[in-house]
PDB file of C-alpha atoms in Angstrom:
ATOM      1  CA  ASP A 174      -0.169   0.693  -0.101  1.00 66.00           C
ATOM      2  CA  VAL A 175       1.702   3.156  -0.802  1.00 65.00           C
ATOM      3  CA  LYS A 176       1.881   5.628   0.950  1.00 91.00           C
ATOM      4  CA  VAL A 177       3.101   9.539   2.513  1.00 96.00           C
ATOM      5  CA  THR A 178       4.041   9.351   6.135  1.00 96.00           C
ATOM      6  CA  GLN A 179       4.013  12.191   8.429  1.00 96.00           C
ATOM      7  CA  SER A 180       6.656  11.466  11.497  1.00 89.00           C
ATOM      8  CA  SER A 181       4.170  12.499  13.441  1.00 91.00           C
ATOM      9  CA  ARG A 182       0.203  12.808  14.254  1.00 93.00           C
ATOM     10  CA  TYR A 183       0.698  15.745  17.673  1.00 96.00           C
ATOM     11  CA  LEU A 184       3.350  18.145  17.618  1.00 97.00           C
ATOM     12  CA  VAL A 185       3.493  20.354  20.785  1.00 98.00           C
ATOM     13  CA  LYS A 186       6.560  23.711  21.015  1.00 97.00           C
ATOM     14  CA  ARG A 187       7.183  26.654  22.130  1.00 98.00           C
ATOM     15  CA  THR A 188       8.095  29.726  21.313  1.00 98.00           C
ATOM     16  CA  GLY A 189      10.548  30.648  19.782  1.00 97.00           C
ATOM     17  CA  GLU A 190      12.018  26.628  18.991  1.00 97.00           C
ATOM     18  CA  LYS A 191      13.293  25.402  15.928  1.00 97.00           C
ATOM     19  CA  VAL A 192      10.871  22.314  14.474  1.00 97.00           C
ATOM     20  CA  PHE A 193      11.984  20.221  12.180  1.00 97.00           C
ATOM     21  CA  LEU A 194       8.759  18.108   9.971  1.00 97.00           C
ATOM     22  CA  GLU A 195       9.306  15.481   8.103  1.00 97.00           C
ATOM     23  CA  CYS A 196       7.980  13.306   5.433  1.00 97.00           C
ATOM     24  CA  VAL A 197       8.648  10.459   3.216  1.00 97.00           C
ATOM     25  CA  GLN A 198       6.804   8.597   0.257  1.00 96.00           C
ATOM     26  CA  ASP A 199       7.548   5.395  -0.399  1.00 95.00           C
ATOM     27  CA  MET A 200       5.889   6.054  -4.308  1.00 91.00           C
ATOM     28  CA  ASP A 201       9.432   7.040  -5.860  1.00 92.00           C
ATOM     29  CA  HIS A 202       7.302  10.673  -6.959  1.00 92.00           C
ATOM     30  CA  GLU A 203       9.619  13.542  -7.827  1.00 92.00           C
ATOM     31  CA  ASN A 204       7.286  16.258  -7.386  1.00 93.00           C
ATOM     32  CA  MET A 205       6.788  17.115  -2.337  1.00 95.00           C
ATOM     33  CA  PHE A 206       4.106  18.885  -1.688  1.00 96.00           C
ATOM     34  CA  TRP A 207       3.542  21.316   1.798  1.00 97.00           C
ATOM     35  CA  TYR A 208       0.617  22.370   3.264  1.00 97.00           C
ATOM     36  CA  ARG A 209      -1.281  24.258   6.309  1.00 97.00           C
ATOM     37  CA  GLN A 210      -4.809  23.608   6.413  1.00 96.00           C
ATOM     38  CA  ASP A 211      -6.946  26.816   9.253  1.00 95.00           C
ATOM     39  CA  PRO A 212     -10.555  26.716   9.609  1.00 90.00           C
ATOM     40  CA  GLY A 213     -11.906  29.224   6.803  1.00 88.00           C
ATOM     41  CA  LEU A 214      -8.668  29.122   4.866  1.00 91.00           C
ATOM     42  CA  GLY A 215      -8.248  25.995   4.080  1.00 91.00           C
ATOM     43  CA  LEU A 216      -5.249  24.426   2.569  1.00 95.00           C
ATOM     44  CA  ARG A 217      -2.640  26.790   1.492  1.00 95.00           C
ATOM     45  CA  LEU A 218       1.570  25.817   0.024  1.00 95.00           C
ATOM     46  CA  ILE A 219       3.783  27.011   1.722  1.00 97.00           C
ATOM     47  CA  TYR A 220       6.464  24.699  -0.351  1.00 97.00           C
ATOM     48  CA  PHE A 221       7.023  22.732  -2.933  1.00 95.00           C
ATOM     49  CA  SER A 222       9.745  20.826  -4.948  1.00 95.00           C
ATOM     50  CA  TYR A 223      10.304  19.231  -7.829  1.00 91.00           C
ATOM     51  CA  ASP A 224      13.332  17.042  -7.683  1.00 90.00           C
ATOM     52  CA  VAL A 225      15.668  16.308  -5.355  1.00 92.00           C
ATOM     53  CA  LYS A 226      17.990  19.998  -3.497  1.00 88.00           C
ATOM     54  CA  MET A 227      14.934  21.869  -5.467  1.00 90.00           C
ATOM     55  CA  LYS A 228      12.215  23.807  -3.985  1.00 94.00           C
ATOM     56  CA  GLU A 229       9.573  26.426  -4.930  1.00 94.00           C
ATOM     57  CA  LYS A 230       8.456  29.685  -2.429  1.00 95.00           C
ATOM     58  CA  GLY A 231       4.462  28.500  -2.530  1.00 94.00           C
ATOM     59  CA  ASP A 232       2.185  31.203  -1.103  1.00 92.00           C
ATOM     60  CA  ILE A 233       2.844  31.606   2.711  1.00 96.00           C
ATOM     61  CA  PRO A 234       6.538  30.642   2.800  1.00 97.00           C
ATOM     62  CA  GLU A 235       7.457  32.969   5.121  1.00 96.00           C
ATOM     63  CA  GLY A 236       8.640  32.223   8.665  1.00 96.00           C
ATOM     64  CA  TYR A 237       9.471  28.502   7.413  1.00 98.00           C
ATOM     65  CA  SER A 238      12.515  27.038   5.023  1.00 97.00           C
ATOM     66  CA  VAL A 239      12.318  23.233   3.580  1.00 97.00           C
ATOM     67  CA  SER A 240      15.150  20.489   2.752  1.00 97.00           C
ATOM     68  CA  ARG A 241      14.767  18.038  -0.499  1.00 97.00           C
ATOM     69  CA  GLU A 242      18.245  16.000   0.012  1.00 95.00           C
ATOM     70  CA  LYS A 243      16.731  12.405  -1.102  1.00 96.00           C
ATOM     71  CA  LYS A 244      13.686  12.589  -3.478  1.00 95.00           C
ATOM     72  CA  GLU A 245      10.851   9.980  -0.771  1.00 96.00           C
ATOM     73  CA  ARG A 246      12.315  12.482   1.879  1.00 97.00           C
ATOM     74  CA  PHE A 247      10.401  16.322   2.349  1.00 97.00           C
ATOM     75  CA  SER A 248      11.350  18.366   5.122  1.00 97.00           C
ATOM     76  CA  LEU A 249       9.898  21.529   7.284  1.00 98.00           C
ATOM     77  CA  ILE A 250      11.445  22.965   9.547  1.00 98.00           C
ATOM     78  CA  LEU A 251       9.835  26.320  11.116  1.00 97.00           C
ATOM     79  CA  GLU A 252      12.947  28.843  11.850  1.00 94.00           C
ATOM     80  CA  SER A 253      11.724  30.457  14.741  1.00 97.00           C
ATOM     81  CA  ALA A 254       8.080  28.441  16.024  1.00 97.00           C
ATOM     82  CA  SER A 255       5.240  31.313  16.489  1.00 98.00           C
ATOM     83  CA  THR A 256       2.287  30.639  18.185  1.00 98.00           C
ATOM     84  CA  ASN A 257      -0.211  31.599  14.673  1.00 97.00           C
ATOM     85  CA  GLN A 258       2.231  28.446  13.225  1.00 98.00           C
ATOM     86  CA  THR A 259      -0.874  26.614  15.004  1.00 98.00           C
ATOM     87  CA  SER A 260      -2.190  24.970  12.780  1.00 97.00           C
ATOM     88  CA  MET A 261      -2.568  21.679  11.000  1.00 97.00           C
ATOM     89  CA  TYR A 262       0.656  20.889   8.185  1.00 98.00           C
ATOM     90  CA  LEU A 263      -0.106  18.589   5.719  1.00 98.00           C
ATOM     91  CA  CYS A 264       2.523  16.716   3.424  1.00 98.00           C
ATOM     92  CA  ALA A 265       1.522  15.524  -0.251  1.00 96.00           C
ATOM     93  CA  SER A 266       3.933  14.118  -3.212  1.00 95.00           C
ATOM     94  CA  THR A 267       3.358  13.025  -6.959  1.00 91.00           C
ATOM     95  CA  SER A 268       4.766  11.682  -9.894  1.00 85.00           C
ATOM     96  CA  ALA A 269       6.773  13.962 -12.698  1.00 78.00           C
ATOM     97  CA  GLY A 270       2.558  15.041 -14.675  1.00 74.00           C
ATOM     98  CA  GLY A 271       0.790  13.417 -12.551  1.00 75.00           C
ATOM     99  CA  VAL A 272      -1.464  15.877 -10.819  1.00 79.00           C
ATOM    100  CA  ARG A 273      -3.693  14.902 -13.539  1.00 77.00           C
ATOM    101  CA  TYR A 274      -3.564  11.743 -11.418  1.00 79.00           C
ATOM    102  CA  GLY A 275      -4.339  13.357  -8.487  1.00 87.00           C
ATOM    103  CA  TYR A 276      -2.304  14.013  -4.620  1.00 93.00           C
ATOM    104  CA  THR A 277      -1.105  11.060  -2.024  1.00 94.00           C
ATOM    105  CA  PHE A 278      -1.488  12.933   1.491  1.00 97.00           C
ATOM    106  CA  GLY A 279      -0.898  12.446   4.586  1.00 97.00           C
ATOM    107  CA  SER A 280      -2.593  12.153   7.438  1.00 96.00           C
ATOM    108  CA  GLY A 281      -1.240  15.409   9.091  1.00 96.00           C
ATOM    109  CA  THR A 282       0.493  16.749  11.349  1.00 97.00           C
ATOM    110  CA  ARG A 283      -1.877  18.899  14.690  1.00 96.00           C
ATOM    111  CA  LEU A 284       1.650  21.716  15.830  1.00 97.00           C
ATOM    112  CA  THR A 285       0.663  23.530  18.601  1.00 98.00           C
ATOM    113  CA  VAL A 286       2.610  26.660  19.255  1.00 98.00           C
ATOM    114  CA  VAL A 287       2.044  27.623  23.223  1.00 97.00           C
TER     115      VAL A 287
ATOM    116  CA  THR B 240      -9.302  36.207  -4.424  1.00 61.00           C
ATOM    117  CA  GLN B 241     -10.065  32.520  -4.525  1.00 69.00           C
ATOM    118  CA  LEU B 242      -9.405  30.475  -7.295  1.00 86.00           C
ATOM    119  CA  LEU B 243     -11.849  27.755  -7.359  1.00 93.00           C
ATOM    120  CA  GLU B 244     -15.340  28.436  -4.695  1.00 95.00           C
ATOM    121  CA  GLN B 245     -17.484  25.432  -3.577  1.00 97.00           C
ATOM    122  CA  SER B 246     -20.637  25.387  -1.714  1.00 95.00           C
ATOM    123  CA  PRO B 247     -22.184  25.375  -0.112  1.00 96.00           C
ATOM    124  CA  GLN B 248     -19.651  26.091   2.745  1.00 95.00           C
ATOM    125  CA  PHE B 249     -21.677  24.046   5.314  1.00 97.00           C
ATOM    126  CA  LEU B 250     -24.487  21.154   4.552  1.00 97.00           C
ATOM    127  CA  SER B 251     -25.957  19.450   7.341  1.00 97.00           C
ATOM    128  CA  ILE B 252     -28.682  16.789   6.356  1.00 97.00           C
ATOM    129  CA  GLN B 253     -30.811  13.828   7.451  1.00 97.00           C
ATOM    130  CA  GLU B 254     -29.401   9.719   6.091  1.00 97.00           C
ATOM    131  CA  GLY B 255     -30.799   9.379   3.259  1.00 97.00           C
ATOM    132  CA  GLU B 256     -31.597  12.134   1.465  1.00 97.00           C
ATOM    133  CA  ASN B 257     -29.858  13.774  -1.677  1.00 98.00           C
ATOM    134  CA  LEU B 258     -27.342  16.350  -1.970  1.00 97.00           C
ATOM    135  CA  THR B 259     -25.847  18.019  -4.512  1.00 98.00           C
ATOM    136  CA  VAL B 260     -22.920  20.908  -3.777  1.00 98.00           C
ATOM    137  CA  TYR B 261     -20.742  23.034  -6.166  1.00 97.00           C
ATOM    138  CA  CYS B 262     -17.491  23.808  -7.177  1.00 97.00           C
ATOM    139  CA  ASN B 263     -16.527  26.977  -9.289  1.00 96.00           C
ATOM    140  CA  SER B 264     -14.643  28.764 -10.941  1.00 94.00           C
ATOM    141  CA  SER B 265     -13.747  31.174 -14.311  1.00 92.00           C
ATOM    142  CA  SER B 266     -10.625  29.386 -14.869  1.00 91.00           C
ATOM    143  CA  VAL B 267     -10.814  26.377 -17.226  1.00 92.00           C
ATOM    144  CA  PHE B 268      -8.709  23.776 -16.344  1.00 91.00           C
ATOM    145  CA  SER B 269      -7.074  20.566 -17.018  1.00 89.00           C
ATOM    146  CA  SER B 270      -8.527  18.521 -14.603  1.00 90.00           C
ATOM    147  CA  LEU B 271     -10.106  18.522 -11.706  1.00 93.00           C
ATOM    148  CA  GLN B 272     -10.640  16.473  -8.696  1.00 95.00           C
ATOM    149  CA  TRP B 273     -12.828  15.751  -5.409  1.00 97.00           C
ATOM    150  CA  TYR B 274     -11.341  14.471  -2.216  1.00 98.00           C
ATOM    151  CA  ARG B 275     -12.634  14.816   1.507  1.00 97.00           C
ATOM    152  CA  GLN B 276     -11.085  14.997   4.167  1.00 97.00           C
ATOM    153  CA  GLU B 277     -11.669  13.233   7.590  1.00 94.00           C
ATOM    154  CA  PRO B 278     -11.048  15.309  11.162  1.00 89.00           C
ATOM    155  CA  GLY B 279      -7.951  13.774  11.610  1.00 88.00           C
ATOM    156  CA  GLU B 280      -6.756  12.528   8.414  1.00 92.00           C
ATOM    157  CA  GLY B 281      -5.189  13.944   5.428  1.00 95.00           C
ATOM    158  CA  PRO B 282      -7.451  14.379   2.232  1.00 97.00           C
ATOM    159  CA  VAL B 283      -8.095  10.677  -0.135  1.00 96.00           C
ATOM    160  CA  LEU B 284      -8.801  11.555  -4.112  1.00 95.00           C
ATOM    161  CA  LEU B 285     -12.433  10.609  -5.164  1.00 96.00           C
ATOM    162  CA  VAL B 286     -11.827  10.874  -8.645  1.00 95.00           C
ATOM    163  CA  THR B 287     -10.332  12.712 -11.358  1.00 93.00           C
ATOM    164  CA  VAL B 288     -12.443  14.175 -14.589  1.00 93.00           C
ATOM    165  CA  VAL B 289     -10.547  15.520 -17.498  1.00 91.00           C
ATOM    166  CA  THR B 290     -12.760  15.621 -20.168  1.00 92.00           C
ATOM    167  CA  GLY B 291     -15.378  17.878 -20.604  1.00 94.00           C
ATOM    168  CA  GLY B 292     -19.411  17.560 -19.370  1.00 95.00           C
ATOM    169  CA  GLU B 293     -16.949  13.935 -17.988  1.00 96.00           C
ATOM    170  CA  VAL B 294     -19.973  11.987 -15.200  1.00 97.00           C
ATOM    171  CA  LYS B 295     -18.040   9.848 -13.033  1.00 97.00           C
ATOM    172  CA  LYS B 296     -19.899   7.672 -10.667  1.00 97.00           C
ATOM    173  CA  LEU B 297     -18.499   6.262  -7.649  1.00 96.00           C
ATOM    174  CA  LYS B 298     -21.039   4.409  -5.929  1.00 96.00           C
ATOM    175  CA  ARG B 299     -23.473   7.291  -4.178  1.00 97.00           C
ATOM    176  CA  LEU B 300     -21.532   9.541  -5.614  1.00 97.00           C
ATOM    177  CA  THR B 301     -21.888  11.867  -8.981  1.00 98.00           C
ATOM    178  CA  PHE B 302     -19.642  13.602 -10.139  1.00 97.00           C
ATOM    179  CA  GLN B 303     -20.001  15.313 -13.522  1.00 97.00           C
ATOM    180  CA  PHE B 304     -17.260  18.256 -15.041  1.00 96.00           C
ATOM    181  CA  GLY B 305     -18.603  21.267 -16.851  1.00 96.00           C
ATOM    182  CA  ASP B 306     -19.268  21.175 -21.201  1.00 95.00           C
ATOM    183  CA  ALA B 307     -15.962  24.064 -20.731  1.00 95.00           C
ATOM    184  CA  ARG B 308     -13.679  22.182 -18.046  1.00 94.00           C
ATOM    185  CA  LYS B 309     -14.521  26.374 -15.460  1.00 94.00           C
ATOM    186  CA  ASP B 310     -16.994  23.537 -12.693  1.00 95.00           C
ATOM    187  CA  SER B 311     -17.979  20.406 -11.198  1.00 97.00           C
ATOM    188  CA  SER B 312     -20.632  18.983  -9.250  1.00 97.00           C
ATOM    189  CA  LEU B 313     -20.463  16.298  -7.015  1.00 98.00           C
ATOM    190  CA  HIS B 314     -23.475  14.275  -5.703  1.00 98.00           C
ATOM    191  CA  ILE B 315     -24.283  12.495  -2.741  1.00 98.00           C
ATOM    192  CA  THR B 316     -28.344   9.529  -3.747  1.00 98.00           C
ATOM    193  CA  ALA B 317     -28.838   8.398   0.116  1.00 98.00           C
ATOM    194  CA  ALA B 318     -26.218   9.999   2.289  1.00 97.00           C
ATOM    195  CA  GLN B 319     -25.560   8.009   4.770  1.00 97.00           C
ATOM    196  CA  PRO B 320     -23.223   8.896   7.705  1.00 96.00           C
ATOM    197  CA  GLY B 321     -20.494   7.962   6.485  1.00 95.00           C
ATOM    198  CA  ASP B 322     -20.379  10.483   4.386  1.00 96.00           C
ATOM    199  CA  THR B 323     -19.359  13.435   6.798  1.00 97.00           C
ATOM    200  CA  GLY B 324     -16.012  15.174   6.186  1.00 97.00           C
ATOM    201  CA  LEU B 325     -14.706  17.360   4.287  1.00 97.00           C
ATOM    202  CA  TYR B 326     -15.631  17.431   0.710  1.00 98.00           C
ATOM    203  CA  LEU B 327     -12.488  19.878  -0.971  1.00 97.00           C
ATOM    204  CA  CYS B 328     -12.139  19.903  -4.846  1.00 96.00           C
ATOM    205  CA  ALA B 329      -9.375  21.204  -6.639  1.00 95.00           C
ATOM    206  CA  GLY B 330      -8.270  21.573  -9.938  1.00 92.00           C
ATOM    207  CA  ALA B 331      -5.075  22.024 -12.324  1.00 88.00           C
ATOM    208  CA  LEU B 332      -4.158  24.765 -14.135  1.00 83.00           C
ATOM    209  CA  GLU B 333      -1.872  22.849 -16.683  1.00 72.00           C
ATOM    210  CA  THR B 334      -0.461  19.810 -17.963  1.00 66.00           C
ATOM    211  CA  GLY B 335       3.153  19.688 -17.540  1.00 69.00           C
ATOM    212  CA  ALA B 336       6.022  17.712 -15.724  1.00 62.00           C
ATOM    213  CA  ASN B 337       5.453  21.249 -12.793  1.00 68.00           C
ATOM    214  CA  SER B 338       2.246  22.270 -12.280  1.00 75.00           C
ATOM    215  CA  LYS B 339       0.212  21.754  -9.224  1.00 82.00           C
ATOM    216  CA  LEU B 340      -2.937  21.651  -7.975  1.00 90.00           C
ATOM    217  CA  THR B 341      -4.683  24.304  -6.700  1.00 90.00           C
ATOM    218  CA  PHE B 342      -7.636  24.072  -3.794  1.00 94.00           C
ATOM    219  CA  GLY B 343     -11.034  24.912  -3.351  1.00 95.00           C
ATOM    220  CA  LYS B 344     -11.798  26.471   1.080  1.00 95.00           C
ATOM    221  CA  GLY B 345     -14.642  22.694   0.870  1.00 96.00           C
ATOM    222  CA  ILE B 346     -17.277  21.805   1.601  1.00 97.00           C
ATOM    223  CA  THR B 347     -18.462  20.503   4.930  1.00 97.00           C
ATOM    224  CA  LEU B 348     -20.837  17.978   5.251  1.00 97.00           C
ATOM    225  CA  SER B 349     -22.484  16.217   8.369  1.00 97.00           C
ATOM    226  CA  VAL B 350     -24.991  14.004   7.591  1.00 97.00           C
ATOM    227  CA  ARG B 351     -26.822  13.228  10.835  1.00 96.00           C
ATOM    228  CA  PRO B 352     -28.239   9.435  11.623  1.00 95.00           C
TER     229      PRO B 352
END
């Protein structure tokens, strides 16, 4: 069963901490994405990557960075966590040219920053 | 401005009722998808439509892509409590290797037993 795995389902971090959210896919997908989901705002794209070592800013990259050292792993980094980054974070992947076939999403990480 | 507008935002119905929800845009999409998301989980793909006027059925769910490929509808027959969830539509404006999806804000459906 193919899947996208996010390392944590729930996280609680303190303001100012550096936070790492990990995402691993086993489908050999080229494209990976990080979204945050908030009530009333829908899914907002933070960063995406079309290949190893490549990254592109999405709609709301401020306060975040990403790392893709291996094809299967895409990490989201909160450099200095703030309370307004409390959210549900979703990782997704798809093959190159496969967007018409849809994204496979992870189960999400519910991050609370206190 | 939201590229994909979904309506209604919230819907609460009784088990056994029929319903139709909508996903509208002024842009033309190469393909459009519907996802369902349950609380605390990630979205799961239900269907992809690619041809204008296309109709696809998934058990009690019927999906239609508009003739001009700018809109889509989802019809559920005899809704069940298991249909409860957030329904997201998403469209691809391009077909290239690096194209990505644009998501609507979703429709929250609650089916009461």
